[in-house]
Amino acid sequence: MDIDNVSLFKTIAMLGTLSAAARQLGLPAMTVSRRLASLEDELGVRLFHRTTRSVSLTPEGEAFLPYATTLLETHDAALAAMVTGDSGLRGVLKVTAPNLIGRSLIVPALTRLMADNPSLKVDLTLTDGIVDIVDSGLDLAIRVSPLESSELVATQLAPNPRILCAAPDYIRRFGKPATTEDLVAHPCLTLHGMPAWPLEVEGETRMVRVTGPFATSSVEAVRAVCIEGAGIAMMTYWDVWQCLEDGSLERIELSDATLGGLGIWAVYATRRRLPERVRVLMDQLRAQLQERVR
């Protein structure tokens, strides 16, 4: 039995369409259809009900799926057992991450991983949007908020507290707000869709409306304008940790309120057959982040 055709069957079952499987595998749709037909001929059963827009497993397909999973896991284990200890990770590690965190944290981690594993290749997508990792064929997404209802798996790598910050020049000119009431009198730099900031006041989360001269869709733009001294920003720690260390931004704390926290999350499709290259990157990021977070 052709193990590549078994893997193709598993991919189609996961994505639900032949076209999506073709995109993820980088194959022509005709090739996917032909290879699926070859596997069905070999097994002597029809594995999928087909419509013009989607496919669904037949009873025979549902029965074959756990066997396919076992075949693929055994195949991967056999390959791993044959790899000598010094050959390192291999394959293509496909990752997506937000722009700021991607550049400051993920790129250095991936660079070290490639240096330690010459046979490993990396495909990195940096975007502040949410990428469908299954449809895009990605191994891993790094995100700063937990999943809503989803079939994906999310593992928190480290806390990512929200903080208020401003440039030293701004603070010299206008001072630091000491209370929530002070804060709303300062010019605040906001993201689109977030005109109010969540503050923890007396154990409750209150959405405090702020105003200012600058609003944007980009976290990176908020940070840049904040560094220039245009106002106060609410950021997450990992968006500005380098700025806090080099002194280009200073943290602001309020006496009557605290800020809730987010996290750095690793999101992936399934716990089963998680490639070793993904596990190693997650472990490396977790150690790196937890060593620095405050």
CSV table of C-alpha atoms in Angstrom, one decimal:
chain,number,residue,atom,x,y,z
A,1,MET,CA,0.0,0.0,0.0
A,2,ASP,CA,1.4,3.4,-1.0
A,3,ILE,CA,1.9,5.3,2.2
A,4,ASP,CA,1.7,8.6,0.4
A,5,ASN,CA,-1.8,7.7,-0.8
A,6,VAL,CA,-2.8,6.8,2.8
A,7,SER,CA,-1.5,10.2,3.9
A,8,LEU,CA,-3.5,11.8,1.2
A,9,PHE,CA,-6.7,10.0,2.3
A,10,LYS,CA,-6.1,11.3,5.9
A,11,THR,CA,-5.6,14.8,4.6
A,12,ILE,CA,-8.8,14.7,2.6
A,13,ALA,CA,-10.7,13.3,5.6
A,14,MET,CA,-9.4,16.2,7.8
A,15,LEU,CA,-10.0,19.0,5.3
A,16,GLY,CA,-13.3,17.8,3.8
A,17,THR,CA,-12.7,18.6,0.2
A,18,LEU,CA,-10.4,17.4,-2.6
A,19,SER,CA,-9.5,20.9,-3.6
A,20,ALA,CA,-8.4,21.9,-0.1
A,21,ALA,CA,-6.2,18.7,0.1
A,22,ALA,CA,-4.7,19.6,-3.2
A,23,ARG,CA,-3.8,23.1,-2.0
A,24,GLN,CA,-2.3,21.8,1.2
A,25,LEU,CA,-0.3,19.1,-0.6
A,26,GLY,CA,0.7,21.3,-3.5
A,27,LEU,CA,-0.7,18.9,-6.0
A,28,PRO,CA,-3.1,19.3,-9.0
A,29,ALA,CA,-6.7,18.4,-8.1
A,30,MET,CA,-6.6,15.7,-10.9
A,31,THR,CA,-3.6,14.0,-9.2
A,32,VAL,CA,-5.4,14.0,-5.9
A,33,SER,CA,-8.5,12.4,-7.4
A,34,ARG,CA,-6.5,9.8,-9.3
A,35,ARG,CA,-4.4,8.8,-6.3
A,36,LEU,CA,-7.5,8.5,-4.1
A,37,ALA,CA,-9.1,6.3,-6.8
A,38,SER,CA,-6.0,4.2,-6.8
A,39,LEU,CA,-6.2,3.6,-3.0
A,40,GLU,CA,-9.9,2.8,-3.3
A,41,ASP,CA,-9.1,0.3,-6.0
A,42,GLU,CA,-6.4,-1.3,-3.9
A,43,LEU,CA,-8.8,-1.6,-0.9
A,44,GLY,CA,-11.7,-2.6,-3.0
A,45,VAL,CA,-14.1,-0.1,-1.4
A,46,ARG,CA,-15.3,3.5,-1.8
A,47,LEU,CA,-13.8,5.7,0.9
A,48,PHE,CA,-15.7,8.9,0.3
A,49,HIS,CA,-19.1,10.1,-0.8
A,50,ARG,CA,-18.4,12.9,-3.3
A,51,THR,CA,-20.4,16.0,-4.2
A,52,THR,CA,-19.3,19.0,-6.3
A,53,ARG,CA,-18.3,20.9,-3.1
A,54,SER,CA,-17.3,18.4,-0.5
A,55,VAL,CA,-16.7,14.8,0.4
A,56,SER,CA,-17.7,12.7,3.4
A,57,LEU,CA,-16.5,9.4,4.7
A,58,THR,CA,-18.4,6.3,3.7
A,59,PRO,CA,-18.9,3.6,6.4
A,60,GLU,CA,-15.9,1.9,4.9
A,61,GLY,CA,-13.9,5.1,5.0
A,62,GLU,CA,-14.7,5.6,8.7
A,63,ALA,CA,-13.6,2.1,9.3
A,64,PHE,CA,-10.3,2.6,7.5
A,65,LEU,CA,-9.5,5.9,9.1
A,66,PRO,CA,-8.0,4.6,12.4
A,67,TYR,CA,-6.0,2.0,10.4
A,68,ALA,CA,-4.7,4.8,8.2
A,69,THR,CA,-3.7,6.8,11.3
A,70,THR,CA,-1.9,3.8,12.7
A,71,LEU,CA,-0.1,3.2,9.4
A,72,LEU,CA,1.1,6.8,9.3
A,73,GLU,CA,2.2,6.8,12.9
A,74,THR,CA,4.1,3.6,12.4
A,75,HIS,CA,5.7,4.9,9.3
A,76,ASP,CA,6.9,8.1,11.0
A,77,ALA,CA,8.2,6.1,14.0
A,78,ALA,CA,10.2,3.8,11.7
A,79,LEU,CA,11.7,6.7,9.9
A,80,ALA,CA,12.6,8.4,13.2
A,81,ALA,CA,14.2,5.2,14.4
A,82,MET,CA,16.4,5.0,11.3
A,83,VAL,CA,17.7,8.6,11.7
A,84,THR,CA,21.1,8.8,13.3
A,85,GLY,CA,21.3,10.8,16.5
A,86,ASP,CA,23.3,13.7,15.0
A,87,SER,CA,21.2,14.3,11.9
A,88,GLY,CA,18.7,16.5,13.6
A,89,LEU,CA,15.3,17.6,12.6
A,90,ARG,CA,14.2,17.6,9.0
A,91,GLY,CA,11.2,18.5,6.8
A,92,VAL,CA,9.5,21.8,6.5
A,93,LEU,CA,8.3,23.6,9.6
A,94,LYS,CA,5.3,25.8,8.6
A,95,VAL,CA,4.5,28.5,11.2
A,96,THR,CA,2.4,31.7,11.5
A,97,ALA,CA,2.8,34.4,14.1
A,98,PRO,CA,1.8,38.0,14.8
A,99,ASN,CA,4.1,40.6,13.3
A,100,LEU,CA,5.8,42.1,16.4
A,101,ILE,CA,6.0,38.9,18.4
A,102,GLY,CA,7.0,37.0,15.3
A,103,ARG,CA,10.0,39.3,14.6
A,104,SER,CA,11.2,39.7,18.2
A,105,LEU,CA,10.6,36.1,19.4
A,106,ILE,CA,9.8,33.6,16.8
A,107,VAL,CA,12.4,34.6,14.1
A,108,PRO,CA,15.3,34.3,16.6
A,109,ALA,CA,14.0,30.9,17.9
A,110,LEU,CA,13.6,29.6,14.3
A,111,THR,CA,17.1,30.9,13.4
A,112,ARG,CA,18.6,28.9,16.2
A,113,LEU,CA,16.5,25.8,15.3
A,114,MET,CA,17.8,25.9,11.7
A,115,ALA,CA,21.4,26.4,12.9
A,116,ASP,CA,21.1,23.3,15.1
A,117,ASN,CA,19.3,21.3,12.4
A,118,PRO,CA,20.8,21.9,8.9
A,119,SER,CA,18.2,19.6,7.2
A,120,LEU,CA,15.3,21.6,8.6
A,121,LYS,CA,13.5,24.2,6.4
A,122,VAL,CA,11.2,26.9,7.7
A,123,ASP,CA,8.1,28.6,6.1
A,124,LEU,CA,7.0,31.5,8.2
A,125,THR,CA,3.9,33.7,7.8
A,126,LEU,CA,3.8,36.9,9.8
A,127,THR,CA,0.4,38.5,10.0
A,128,ASP,CA,-1.8,40.0,12.7
A,129,GLY,CA,-4.8,38.3,11.1
A,130,ILE,CA,-6.1,34.8,12.0
A,131,VAL,CA,-4.9,32.2,9.5
A,132,ASP,CA,-6.8,29.0,9.0
A,133,ILE,CA,-3.9,26.7,9.8
A,134,VAL,CA,-5.7,23.5,8.5
A,135,ASP,CA,-6.7,25.0,5.2
A,136,SER,CA,-3.2,26.6,4.8
A,137,GLY,CA,-1.3,23.5,5.7
A,138,LEU,CA,0.5,25.0,8.7
A,139,ASP,CA,2.1,23.1,11.5
A,140,LEU,CA,1.7,25.7,14.2
A,141,ALA,CA,0.2,29.1,14.9
A,142,ILE,CA,1.5,31.4,17.6
A,143,ARG,CA,-1.3,33.6,19.0
A,144,VAL,CA,-1.8,36.0,21.8
A,145,SER,CA,-5.4,35.1,22.8
A,146,PRO,CA,-7.0,31.7,23.6
A,147,LEU,CA,-9.1,29.9,21.2
A,148,GLU,CA,-12.8,30.3,21.0
A,149,SER,CA,-14.9,27.3,20.1
A,150,SER,CA,-12.6,25.3,17.9
A,151,GLU,CA,-11.5,21.8,17.1
A,152,LEU,CA,-7.9,23.0,17.2
A,153,VAL,CA,-5.6,22.4,20.2
A,154,ALA,CA,-4.1,25.3,22.1
A,155,THR,CA,-1.2,25.2,24.6
A,156,GLN,CA,-0.2,28.2,26.6
A,157,LEU,CA,3.6,28.8,26.4
A,158,ALA,CA,3.8,31.8,28.7
A,159,PRO,CA,1.7,34.6,30.3
A,160,ASN,CA,1.4,37.8,28.3
A,161,PRO,CA,0.2,40.5,30.6
A,162,ARG,CA,-1.3,43.8,29.3
A,163,ILE,CA,0.6,46.9,30.3
A,164,LEU,CA,0.2,50.6,29.9
A,165,CYS,CA,3.3,52.4,28.6
A,166,ALA,CA,4.6,55.7,27.2
A,167,ALA,CA,7.8,57.2,25.9
A,168,PRO,CA,10.2,58.8,28.5
A,169,ASP,CA,9.8,62.1,26.6
A,170,TYR,CA,6.0,62.0,26.9
A,171,ILE,CA,6.3,61.3,30.6
A,172,ARG,CA,8.7,64.2,31.1
A,173,ARG,CA,6.3,66.5,29.4
A,174,PHE,CA,3.0,65.3,30.7
A,175,GLY,CA,3.7,63.0,33.7
A,176,LYS,CA,2.3,59.6,34.4
A,177,PRO,CA,-1.4,59.1,35.1
A,178,ALA,CA,-1.8,57.7,38.7
A,179,THR,CA,-5.5,56.7,38.5
A,180,THR,CA,-8.1,55.6,36.0
A,181,GLU,CA,-9.5,59.1,36.1
A,182,ASP,CA,-6.1,60.5,35.3
A,183,LEU,CA,-5.7,58.1,32.4
A,184,VAL,CA,-8.8,59.1,30.5
A,185,ALA,CA,-7.5,62.7,30.5
A,186,HIS,CA,-4.4,61.7,28.6
A,187,PRO,CA,-4.1,61.1,24.8
A,188,CYS,CA,-4.4,57.4,24.3
A,189,LEU,CA,-3.3,55.4,21.2
A,190,THR,CA,-5.9,52.8,20.2
A,191,LEU,CA,-6.5,49.9,17.9
A,192,HIS,CA,-9.5,49.8,15.6
A,193,GLY,CA,-12.4,48.1,17.3
A,194,MET,CA,-11.0,48.8,20.8
A,195,PRO,CA,-12.0,52.3,21.9
A,196,ALA,CA,-12.4,51.1,25.5
A,197,TRP,CA,-9.7,49.4,27.5
A,198,PRO,CA,-10.4,46.5,30.0
A,199,LEU,CA,-9.2,47.5,33.5
A,200,GLU,CA,-9.6,45.4,36.6
A,201,VAL,CA,-11.2,47.7,39.2
A,202,GLU,CA,-12.3,46.3,42.6
A,203,GLY,CA,-12.2,42.8,41.3
A,204,GLU,CA,-14.4,43.5,38.2
A,205,THR,CA,-13.5,44.1,34.6
A,206,ARG,CA,-14.6,47.6,33.5
A,207,MET,CA,-14.3,48.8,29.9
A,208,VAL,CA,-12.9,52.3,30.3
A,209,ARG,CA,-13.4,54.5,27.2
A,210,VAL,CA,-10.3,56.4,26.1
A,211,THR,CA,-9.6,58.9,23.4
A,212,GLY,CA,-6.6,60.2,21.6
A,213,PRO,CA,-5.1,61.5,18.3
A,214,PHE,CA,-4.3,58.1,16.8
A,215,ALA,CA,-6.1,54.9,16.0
A,216,THR,CA,-4.9,52.1,13.7
A,217,SER,CA,-5.4,48.5,12.7
A,218,SER,CA,-1.7,47.7,13.4
A,219,VAL,CA,-0.2,46.8,16.8
A,220,GLU,CA,3.2,47.7,15.3
A,221,ALA,CA,2.0,51.2,14.4
A,222,VAL,CA,0.7,51.8,17.9
A,223,ARG,CA,4.1,50.9,19.3
A,224,ALA,CA,5.9,53.1,16.8
A,225,VAL,CA,3.7,56.1,17.5
A,226,CYS,CA,4.0,55.5,21.3
A,227,ILE,CA,7.8,55.5,21.1
A,228,GLU,CA,7.6,58.8,19.3
A,229,GLY,CA,5.9,60.3,22.4
A,230,ALA,CA,2.3,60.8,20.9
A,231,GLY,CA,0.5,59.3,23.9
A,232,ILE,CA,-0.2,56.3,26.1
A,233,ALA,CA,-0.7,52.8,24.7
A,234,MET,CA,-2.1,49.6,26.1
A,235,MET,CA,0.1,46.8,24.8
A,236,THR,CA,1.0,43.3,25.8
A,237,TYR,CA,4.3,42.6,27.5
A,238,TRP,CA,5.7,40.6,24.6
A,239,ASP,CA,4.9,43.3,22.1
A,240,VAL,CA,7.1,45.8,23.9
A,241,TRP,CA,9.5,43.8,26.1
A,242,GLN,CA,12.6,45.0,24.1
A,243,CYS,CA,11.4,48.6,24.4
A,244,LEU,CA,11.0,48.3,28.1
A,245,GLU,CA,14.5,46.8,28.4
A,246,ASP,CA,16.2,49.5,26.2
A,247,GLY,CA,14.3,52.3,27.8
A,248,SER,CA,12.4,53.6,24.8
A,249,LEU,CA,9.2,52.9,26.6
A,250,GLU,CA,8.3,53.0,30.3
A,251,ARG,CA,5.6,51.0,32.1
A,252,ILE,CA,2.7,52.9,33.8
A,253,GLU,CA,0.9,51.5,36.8
A,254,LEU,CA,-2.4,52.8,38.2
A,255,SER,CA,-3.2,52.9,41.9
A,256,ASP,CA,-6.9,52.0,41.5
A,257,ALA,CA,-6.8,49.4,38.7
A,258,THR,CA,-4.8,46.6,37.2
A,259,LEU,CA,-4.8,45.1,33.7
A,260,GLY,CA,-5.9,41.6,32.8
A,261,GLY,CA,-3.5,39.3,31.1
A,262,LEU,CA,-3.4,37.3,27.8
A,263,GLY,CA,-0.9,34.6,26.9
A,264,ILE,CA,1.4,33.3,24.2
A,265,TRP,CA,-0.4,30.3,22.8
A,266,ALA,CA,0.8,27.6,20.4
A,267,VAL,CA,-2.2,26.4,18.3
A,268,TYR,CA,-2.1,23.2,16.2
A,269,ALA,CA,-4.5,20.8,14.5
A,270,THR,CA,-4.2,17.7,16.6
A,271,ARG,CA,-2.3,16.2,19.5
A,272,ARG,CA,-1.7,13.0,17.5
A,273,ARG,CA,1.2,12.7,15.1
A,274,LEU,CA,2.6,16.1,16.1
A,275,PRO,CA,5.9,16.3,14.2
A,276,GLU,CA,9.0,16.4,16.3
A,277,ARG,CA,10.1,19.7,14.7
A,278,VAL,CA,6.9,21.3,16.2
A,279,ARG,CA,7.4,19.8,19.6
A,280,VAL,CA,11.0,21.0,19.7
A,281,LEU,CA,10.1,24.5,18.7
A,282,MET,CA,7.3,24.7,21.3
A,283,ASP,CA,9.7,23.5,24.0
A,284,GLN,CA,12.3,26.0,23.0
A,285,LEU,CA,9.8,28.9,22.9
A,286,ARG,CA,8.3,27.9,26.3
A,287,ALA,CA,11.8,27.8,27.9
A,288,GLN,CA,12.8,31.1,26.3
A,289,LEU,CA,9.5,32.9,27.3
A,290,GLN,CA,9.2,31.7,30.8
A,291,GLU,CA,12.8,32.7,31.5
A,292,ARG,CA,12.0,36.3,30.6
A,293,VAL,CA,8.4,37.0,31.5
A,294,ARG,CA,7.8,39.1,34.6
